[in-house]
Amino acid sequence: MADRGIAFSDPMVRALLDRRKQQTRRLLSLRGHRTFSEFGPSDTPGYDWHFRRADGCWCDFHTADLPLPYAPGDRLYVLEAYYQFGHWEPVEGVLTKGGRQKWAFIGACQMVRFDEPGEYRKAMNREFPGVPCWYKRLGRFMPREFSRMFLVVTDVRVERVAAISEADARAEGLGDQELHGMEARGWFRDLWNSLHTAEGERWEDNPWVVAITFDVRRGNIDEVAG
């Protein structure tokens, strides 16, 4: 069992809070292999999957041994956009990769809010260094202790994104909105393409994905019993 963060957009966070979302699909990645190619069912008797490593060598795996980044029993704390009161300060002697002065956000307190404050800033304002204000922070910057819910993984499988069923498409967070005659798979196709625009990642490219099923738990992962 492992604990790790997982990011969601604002609409998907609402779907999690409403208990409409019990699945998520992420582009396939393999632990220990930053790059690989030609993933698919193995043609070696006794094995389920194979892929070609970056050095050109083939690897064959059983489903249970495939080095996926998620596994049943994992706890995934949700990373989402949030608001925090604080200010920005230059980091002395540190530059960005582009050679500019690096700045760091300093939280005024260990408290955050998820509803929009009456007045806030979306980005650093160099005109007022050290002046505290509410700032909107991206989910990828959220410390673990601020997460307000986590997911307990119950099932993980590998499939093509277009293999999703109607039931699974609804489990991806479909609400009661009018589909205008569209199937749930069509709704999910449009959602996927709104998030994945690069060649090889689009619905029409039908990439391999990791389909994760989970139970949603409210509260901080470190404060709520397993």
Short mmCIF file of C-alpha atoms in Angstrom, two decimals:
data_model
loop_
_atom_site.label_atom_id
_atom_site.label_comp_id
_atom_site.label_asym_id
_atom_site.label_seq_id
_atom_site.Cartn_x
_atom_site.Cartn_y
_atom_site.Cartn_z
CA MET A 1 0.00 0.00 0.00
CA ALA A 2 1.28 3.46 -0.92
CA ASP A 3 0.12 7.02 -0.29
CA ARG A 4 0.51 9.56 -3.07
CA GLY A 5 -1.15 12.70 -4.41
CA ILE A 6 -3.43 12.80 -7.43
CA ALA A 7 -4.65 16.00 -9.09
CA PHE A 8 -8.18 16.74 -10.29
CA SER A 9 -9.80 19.68 -12.05
CA ASP A 10 -12.49 21.75 -10.33
CA PRO A 11 -15.40 19.95 -12.09
CA MET A 12 -14.00 16.54 -11.13
CA VAL A 13 -13.48 17.67 -7.52
CA ARG A 14 -17.18 18.58 -7.39
CA ALA A 15 -18.01 15.15 -8.83
CA LEU A 16 -15.91 13.51 -6.09
CA LEU A 17 -17.63 15.55 -3.38
CA ASP A 18 -21.03 14.59 -4.83
CA ARG A 19 -20.00 10.89 -4.93
CA ARG A 20 -20.63 10.85 -8.68
CA LYS A 21 -17.06 9.93 -9.52
CA GLN A 22 -15.72 6.48 -8.66
CA GLN A 23 -13.22 6.05 -11.51
CA THR A 24 -10.45 7.96 -13.21
CA ARG A 25 -8.30 7.18 -16.24
CA ARG A 26 -4.72 8.31 -16.59
CA LEU A 27 -2.31 7.87 -19.48
CA LEU A 28 -0.31 4.70 -18.96
CA SER A 29 2.98 5.11 -17.14
CA LEU A 30 5.22 2.37 -15.78
CA ARG A 31 7.32 2.61 -12.62
CA GLY A 32 11.02 2.52 -13.43
CA HIS A 33 10.50 3.28 -17.13
CA ARG A 34 10.27 6.98 -17.97
CA THR A 35 10.04 6.10 -21.66
CA PHE A 36 8.80 2.93 -23.33
CA SER A 37 7.04 2.00 -26.56
CA GLU A 38 5.00 -0.66 -28.31
CA PHE A 39 3.01 -1.57 -25.22
CA GLY A 40 0.37 -4.28 -25.69
CA PRO A 41 -0.65 -7.90 -25.10
CA SER A 42 2.35 -10.21 -25.00
CA ASP A 43 2.97 -12.75 -27.75
CA THR A 44 5.17 -14.78 -25.41
CA PRO A 45 3.32 -17.83 -24.02
CA GLY A 46 2.58 -17.51 -20.32
CA TYR A 47 2.77 -13.70 -20.21
CA ASP A 48 0.03 -11.05 -20.42
CA TRP A 49 1.75 -7.81 -21.45
CA HIS A 50 4.93 -6.65 -23.11
CA PHE A 51 6.59 -3.36 -23.99
CA ARG A 52 9.84 -2.15 -25.49
CA ARG A 53 12.21 -0.33 -23.13
CA ALA A 54 14.05 2.85 -24.06
CA ASP A 55 17.15 0.77 -24.87
CA GLY A 56 15.15 -1.32 -27.35
CA CYS A 57 14.84 -4.47 -25.24
CA TRP A 58 11.46 -6.19 -24.83
CA CYS A 59 9.97 -6.85 -21.39
CA ASP A 60 7.23 -9.41 -20.71
CA PHE A 61 5.03 -9.25 -17.62
CA HIS A 62 2.15 -10.99 -15.95
CA THR A 63 -0.73 -8.65 -15.13
CA ALA A 64 -0.04 -8.90 -11.39
CA ASP A 65 3.63 -7.94 -11.90
CA LEU A 66 3.17 -5.06 -14.34
CA PRO A 67 4.94 -2.05 -12.75
CA LEU A 68 1.91 0.24 -12.63
CA PRO A 69 1.98 3.43 -10.53
CA TYR A 70 -1.26 2.44 -8.75
CA ALA A 71 -2.41 -0.72 -6.95
CA PRO A 72 -5.46 -1.84 -4.95
CA GLY A 73 -5.13 -0.59 -1.39
CA ASP A 74 -3.26 2.59 -2.34
CA ARG A 75 -4.53 5.81 -0.80
CA LEU A 76 -4.52 8.83 -3.11
CA TYR A 77 -4.90 12.22 -1.46
CA VAL A 78 -6.69 14.66 -3.74
CA LEU A 79 -4.80 17.71 -4.99
CA GLU A 80 -7.04 20.58 -6.08
CA ALA A 81 -7.00 24.35 -6.51
CA TYR A 82 -7.20 26.17 -3.18
CA TYR A 83 -6.82 29.61 -1.61
CA GLN A 84 -4.25 30.58 0.99
CA PHE A 85 -3.45 33.83 2.75
CA GLY A 86 0.20 34.79 2.45
CA HIS A 87 2.80 36.68 0.47
CA TRP A 88 5.68 36.18 -1.99
CA GLU A 89 9.35 36.60 -1.19
CA PRO A 90 12.45 36.37 -3.42
CA VAL A 91 14.60 33.33 -2.68
CA GLU A 92 18.04 34.71 -2.00
CA GLY A 93 20.70 33.51 -4.43
CA VAL A 94 18.37 31.23 -6.40
CA LEU A 95 17.43 31.68 -10.07
CA THR A 96 14.86 29.93 -12.24
CA LYS A 97 15.89 27.76 -15.18
CA GLY A 98 15.37 30.85 -17.34
CA GLY A 99 17.82 32.84 -15.25
CA ARG A 100 15.28 35.01 -13.46
CA GLN A 101 14.97 35.59 -9.74
CA LYS A 102 13.12 32.74 -8.04
CA TRP A 103 10.25 33.65 -5.70
CA ALA A 104 8.52 31.52 -3.07
CA PHE A 105 5.04 31.74 -1.60
CA ILE A 106 4.99 32.08 2.18
CA GLY A 107 1.73 31.08 3.83
CA ALA A 108 0.65 33.35 6.68
CA CYS A 109 -0.98 30.42 8.47
CA GLN A 110 -1.50 26.70 8.06
CA MET A 111 -5.09 27.14 6.96
CA VAL A 112 -6.62 27.18 3.50
CA ARG A 113 -10.08 27.64 2.04
CA PHE A 114 -11.74 26.14 -1.02
CA ASP A 115 -14.52 28.66 -1.54
CA GLU A 116 -13.51 31.79 -3.42
CA PRO A 117 -12.59 34.75 -1.15
CA GLY A 118 -14.08 38.14 -1.87
CA GLU A 119 -10.72 39.41 -3.06
CA TYR A 120 -7.73 37.35 -4.16
CA ARG A 121 -4.87 37.26 -6.64
CA LYS A 122 -4.20 34.48 -9.10
CA ALA A 123 -0.48 35.07 -9.42
CA MET A 124 2.50 36.70 -7.75
CA ASN A 125 2.58 40.50 -7.76
CA ARG A 126 6.17 41.77 -7.71
CA GLU A 127 4.97 45.31 -7.01
CA PHE A 128 3.99 44.38 -3.46
CA PRO A 129 6.58 41.93 -2.10
CA GLY A 130 5.83 40.91 1.45
CA VAL A 131 2.26 42.27 1.37
CA PRO A 132 -0.14 39.48 2.46
CA CYS A 133 -3.25 38.70 0.45
CA TRP A 134 -5.43 35.74 -0.49
CA TYR A 135 -3.88 33.85 -3.41
CA LYS A 136 -5.30 31.12 -5.58
CA ARG A 137 -2.88 28.20 -5.65
CA LEU A 138 -2.78 25.38 -8.18
CA GLY A 139 -3.43 21.86 -6.96
CA ARG A 140 0.07 20.69 -7.79
CA PHE A 141 1.40 23.02 -5.09
CA MET A 142 -0.96 21.71 -2.38
CA PRO A 143 0.83 20.20 0.64
CA ARG A 144 -0.49 16.83 1.74
CA GLU A 145 -1.79 18.24 5.03
CA PHE A 146 -4.22 20.56 3.22
CA SER A 147 -5.98 17.83 1.23
CA ARG A 148 -9.60 17.41 2.32
CA MET A 149 -10.30 13.97 0.86
CA PHE A 150 -8.56 10.87 -0.35
CA LEU A 151 -9.35 7.86 -2.52
CA VAL A 152 -8.89 4.23 -1.56
CA VAL A 153 -8.05 2.26 -4.72
CA THR A 154 -10.15 -0.88 -5.14
CA ASP A 155 -9.27 -1.94 -8.71
CA VAL A 156 -6.65 -1.15 -11.35
CA ARG A 157 -6.62 -2.34 -14.94
CA VAL A 158 -4.95 -1.45 -18.23
CA GLU A 159 -7.01 -0.83 -21.36
CA ARG A 160 -7.42 1.42 -24.37
CA VAL A 161 -9.22 4.65 -23.52
CA ALA A 162 -11.96 3.96 -26.08
CA ALA A 163 -12.70 0.59 -24.44
CA ILE A 164 -14.62 2.40 -21.70
CA SER A 165 -18.19 1.12 -21.20
CA GLU A 166 -21.32 3.21 -20.67
CA ALA A 167 -21.36 2.30 -16.98
CA ASP A 168 -17.71 3.19 -16.52
CA ALA A 169 -18.18 6.48 -18.39
CA ARG A 170 -20.90 7.42 -15.90
CA ALA A 171 -18.59 6.43 -13.05
CA GLU A 172 -16.10 9.00 -14.37
CA GLY A 173 -18.27 11.76 -12.90
CA LEU A 174 -21.22 12.25 -15.24
CA GLY A 175 -23.88 14.31 -13.50
CA ASP A 176 -27.57 14.77 -14.16
CA GLN A 177 -26.93 17.33 -16.89
CA GLU A 178 -28.78 16.88 -20.18
CA LEU A 179 -26.73 14.83 -22.62
CA HIS A 180 -28.77 16.02 -25.63
CA GLY A 181 -29.05 12.48 -26.93
CA MET A 182 -25.34 11.77 -26.42
CA GLU A 183 -24.24 8.55 -24.78
CA ALA A 184 -22.15 8.70 -21.61
CA ARG A 185 -19.16 7.49 -23.65
CA GLY A 186 -19.58 10.53 -25.90
CA TRP A 187 -19.55 12.79 -22.86
CA PHE A 188 -16.37 11.14 -21.61
CA ARG A 189 -14.77 11.35 -25.08
CA ASP A 190 -15.30 15.11 -25.10
CA LEU A 191 -13.99 15.40 -21.55
CA TRP A 192 -10.89 13.39 -22.43
CA ASN A 193 -10.15 15.48 -25.53
CA SER A 194 -10.54 18.70 -23.55
CA LEU A 195 -7.69 17.52 -21.31
CA HIS A 196 -5.49 15.67 -23.83
CA THR A 197 -4.66 17.58 -27.01
CA ALA A 198 -1.19 16.22 -27.83
CA GLU A 199 -0.77 13.78 -30.68
CA GLY A 200 -0.88 10.22 -29.39
CA GLU A 201 -2.96 11.15 -26.33
CA ARG A 202 -6.28 12.07 -27.97
CA TRP A 203 -9.37 9.88 -28.02
CA GLU A 204 -8.94 9.20 -31.73
CA ASP A 205 -5.39 7.99 -31.01
CA ASN A 206 -6.87 5.51 -28.52
CA PRO A 207 -3.91 5.48 -26.10
CA TRP A 208 -3.36 2.91 -23.38
CA VAL A 209 -4.57 4.10 -19.98
CA VAL A 210 -4.66 2.96 -16.39
CA ALA A 211 -8.30 2.73 -15.24
CA ILE A 212 -8.54 3.25 -11.48
CA THR A 213 -11.64 2.46 -9.40
CA PHE A 214 -11.84 3.86 -5.89
CA ASP A 215 -13.89 4.73 -2.82
CA VAL A 216 -13.98 8.40 -1.81
CA ARG A 217 -13.17 9.26 1.81
CA ARG A 218 -13.75 12.73 3.21
CA GLY A 219 -11.14 14.27 5.52
CA ASN A 220 -7.38 14.46 5.60
CA ILE A 221 -5.56 11.21 4.86
CA ASP A 222 -3.42 11.54 7.99
CA GLU A 223 -6.38 12.22 10.28
CA VAL A 224 -8.97 9.70 9.07
CA ALA A 225 -8.49 6.04 9.98
CA GLY A 226 -7.71 3.76 7.05
#
